[in-house]
Amino acid sequence: MNSAQPQTQGAVTEIRDGLELGEFLRWGRELHHQGRYEDAARAFELILGMDADNQEALIGRNRAVRRSVPRWHWEMLHDEERAELYDRAIRQAVAAAPGAMVLDIGAGSGLLAMMAARAGARDVVACEGQPSVAETAARVVQVAGYDDAVRVVSKMSTRMTVPGDLPRRADLLVTEIVDCGLLGEGVLGTIAHAREHLLAPDATIMPSRGRIIAQLIESEPLHRKNHVGKLYGFDLAPFNRLSTLEYFDSRLSKHEHRTLSEPMTVFEFDFYTADARPQRTELTVRPTAAGTMHAVAFWFEMELLPGIVVDNAPEHDSHWKQAIQCLPLPLHVQPDLPVSLVAAHDGECVRFEVESEEVVA
Ligand SMILES: C[S@@+](CC[C@H](N)C(=O)[O-])C[C@H]1O[C@@H](n2cnc3c(N)ncnc32)[C@H](O)[C@@H]1O
């Protein structure tokens, strides 16, 4: 039932005929050097099809897979709280809609699709945009014995069609395509596209809502993750032109820090209506203590179904950690001087700017 395997073969299989094993190895290495890791993995896999013990192909395949498949998949799969909350929400949604056509966007290992099948769904289509991940999900689903109910489609959801890839518009969408900053994997645009092209008008959308919460932070260790000054007798500060202006993930609790404000909501999204159009909001933040602001830490709360909420708040040890955006220059703050904070997103990345003169030299 799975359509992942044939669809991922593409250009690499076309050149298979007529190539010797040695040429294939060279071709795989060349694809890797060109940065075409998915194709390189495919080339090495074809060699393994001919010679299962070929060590060079085994290593080449693994090296290419390591480049194309993010390491966070494993940490994410071990995040039991995330899995349990999704499982509970999926069971509830499937029980409420017997016979539902379920669409899982971003199959990964196939976990959410299999949860839907285990809950009783008989028609589950799980799409995955990364070919090697899609192919592996199809294997996982088959080994788990759910391939009669779950079909893996190796495609980005935004390239799927009804009825080509999905027999009819889906009644239930389950998806977990969020990063530590909620929007970084394109959840807004992806769900908006699905609503328009892939979902029935009254479909249940999981997640249903999202909220981004931010807090001002003093933390020299976090500042040092994105900033350098004089070291070892050299002024390395010009290297900071390579610092990121955007957020990165880090676990707040693992870094010495002080909070300089209450947590505040900066954006709220209703996934039944939201789209990826940029938004901007201005906040006046009253610091709760005097100190040096190095960063804005932010995280999300995501309602899967009413009453079932998953989050990556600092007090929770989720695999997402928190999103940290360091200021280019630290800022003195004090309770009697409100901070003007601008939060903006472009549909995929949330960014903060502070409007103030009180920069620390
Ligand atoms: C965070 S992982 C979640 C995997 C799995 N659903 C789970 O919860 O364990 C997201 C996966 O979605 C895929 N993905 C992201 N956006 C997608 C899209 N629009 N269509 C298909 N796959 C997508 C990524 O390649 C990645 O494998």
PDB file of C-alpha atoms and ligand atoms in Angstrom, residues 72-73 76-77 82 104-109 111-112 127-130 133 155-158 176-178 185 190, ligand 1:
ATOM      1  CA  TRP A  72      16.659  15.817  16.503  1.00  0.00           C
ATOM      2  CA  HIS A  73      14.365  13.088  15.177  1.00  0.00           C
ATOM      3  CA  MET A  76      11.946  14.085  19.583  1.00  0.00           C
ATOM      4  CA  LEU A  77      10.818  10.459  19.475  1.00  0.00           C
ATOM      5  CA  ARG A  82       4.891  15.094  23.487  1.00  0.00           C
ATOM      6  CA  ASP A 104      -0.648  13.326   8.794  1.00  0.00           C
ATOM      7  CA  ILE A 105       1.564  16.097   7.445  1.00  0.00           C
ATOM      8  CA  GLY A 106       5.250  15.471   8.151  1.00  0.00           C
ATOM      9  CA  ALA A 107       5.245  11.750   8.856  1.00  0.00           C
ATOM     10  CA  GLY A 108       8.804  11.509  10.211  1.00  0.00           C
ATOM     11  CA  SER A 109       8.969   7.942  11.515  1.00  0.00           C
ATOM     12  CA  LEU A 111       4.494   7.804  14.655  1.00  0.00           C
ATOM     13  CA  LEU A 112       1.390  10.025  14.554  1.00  0.00           C
ATOM     14  CA  CYS A 127       3.108  12.622   3.732  1.00  0.00           C
ATOM     15  CA  GLU A 128       6.772  13.284   4.280  1.00  0.00           C
ATOM     16  CA  GLY A 129       8.802  15.783   2.274  1.00  0.00           C
ATOM     17  CA  GLN A 130      12.189  14.205   2.801  1.00  0.00           C
ATOM     18  CA  VAL A 133      12.614   9.736   5.809  1.00  0.00           C
ATOM     19  CA  LYS A 155       5.981  14.441  -0.952  1.00  0.00           C
ATOM     20  CA  MET A 156       5.671  17.841   0.637  1.00  0.00           C
ATOM     21  CA  SER A 157       2.041  18.404   1.560  1.00  0.00           C
ATOM     22  CA  THR A 158       2.096  21.556  -0.536  1.00  0.00           C
ATOM     23  CA  GLU A 176       3.674  18.282  14.309  1.00  0.00           C
ATOM     24  CA  ILE A 177       5.827  20.513  12.150  1.00  0.00           C
ATOM     25  CA  VAL A 178       6.979  23.015  14.740  1.00  0.00           C
ATOM     26  CA  GLU A 185       9.051  24.518  10.092  1.00  0.00           C
ATOM     27  CA  THR A 190       1.423  24.431   5.555  1.00  0.00           C
TER      28      THR A 190
HETATM   29  C1  LIG B   1       9.043  17.503  13.684  1.00  0.00           C
HETATM   30  S1  LIG B   1       9.025  16.136  12.593  1.00  0.00           S
HETATM   31  C2  LIG B   1       7.628  15.236  13.189  1.00  0.00           C
HETATM   32  C3  LIG B   1       7.595  13.798  12.756  1.00  0.00           C
HETATM   33  C4  LIG B   1       6.393  12.989  13.232  1.00  0.00           C
HETATM   34  N1  LIG B   1       5.156  13.549  12.746  1.00  0.00           N
HETATM   35  C5  LIG B   1       6.346  12.908  14.731  1.00  0.00           C
HETATM   36  O1  LIG B   1       5.560  13.654  15.323  1.00  0.00           O
HETATM   37  O2  LIG B   1       7.093  12.140  15.332  1.00  0.00           O
HETATM   38  C6  LIG B   1       8.426  16.928  11.154  1.00  0.00           C
HETATM   39  C7  LIG B   1       8.636  16.152   9.856  1.00  0.00           C
HETATM   40  O3  LIG B   1       7.803  16.774   8.890  1.00  0.00           O
HETATM   41  C8  LIG B   1       8.471  16.883   7.640  1.00  0.00           C
HETATM   42  N2  LIG B   1       7.782  18.013   6.986  1.00  0.00           N
HETATM   43  C9  LIG B   1       7.780  19.312   7.374  1.00  0.00           C
HETATM   44  N3  LIG B   1       6.924  20.025   6.633  1.00  0.00           N
HETATM   45  C10 LIG B   1       6.363  19.159   5.755  1.00  0.00           C
HETATM   46  C11 LIG B   1       5.374  19.302   4.737  1.00  0.00           C
HETATM   47  N4  LIG B   1       4.783  20.481   4.483  1.00  0.00           N
HETATM   48  N5  LIG B   1       5.041  18.215   4.021  1.00  0.00           N
HETATM   49  C12 LIG B   1       5.625  17.015   4.265  1.00  0.00           C
HETATM   50  N6  LIG B   1       6.568  16.827   5.220  1.00  0.00           N
HETATM   51  C13 LIG B   1       6.905  17.890   5.964  1.00  0.00           C
HETATM   52  C14 LIG B   1       9.927  17.032   8.010  1.00  0.00           C
HETATM   53  O4  LIG B   1      10.763  16.576   6.955  1.00  0.00           O
HETATM   54  C15 LIG B   1      10.024  16.154   9.257  1.00  0.00           C
HETATM   55  O5  LIG B   1      10.385  14.840   8.933  1.00  0.00           O
END
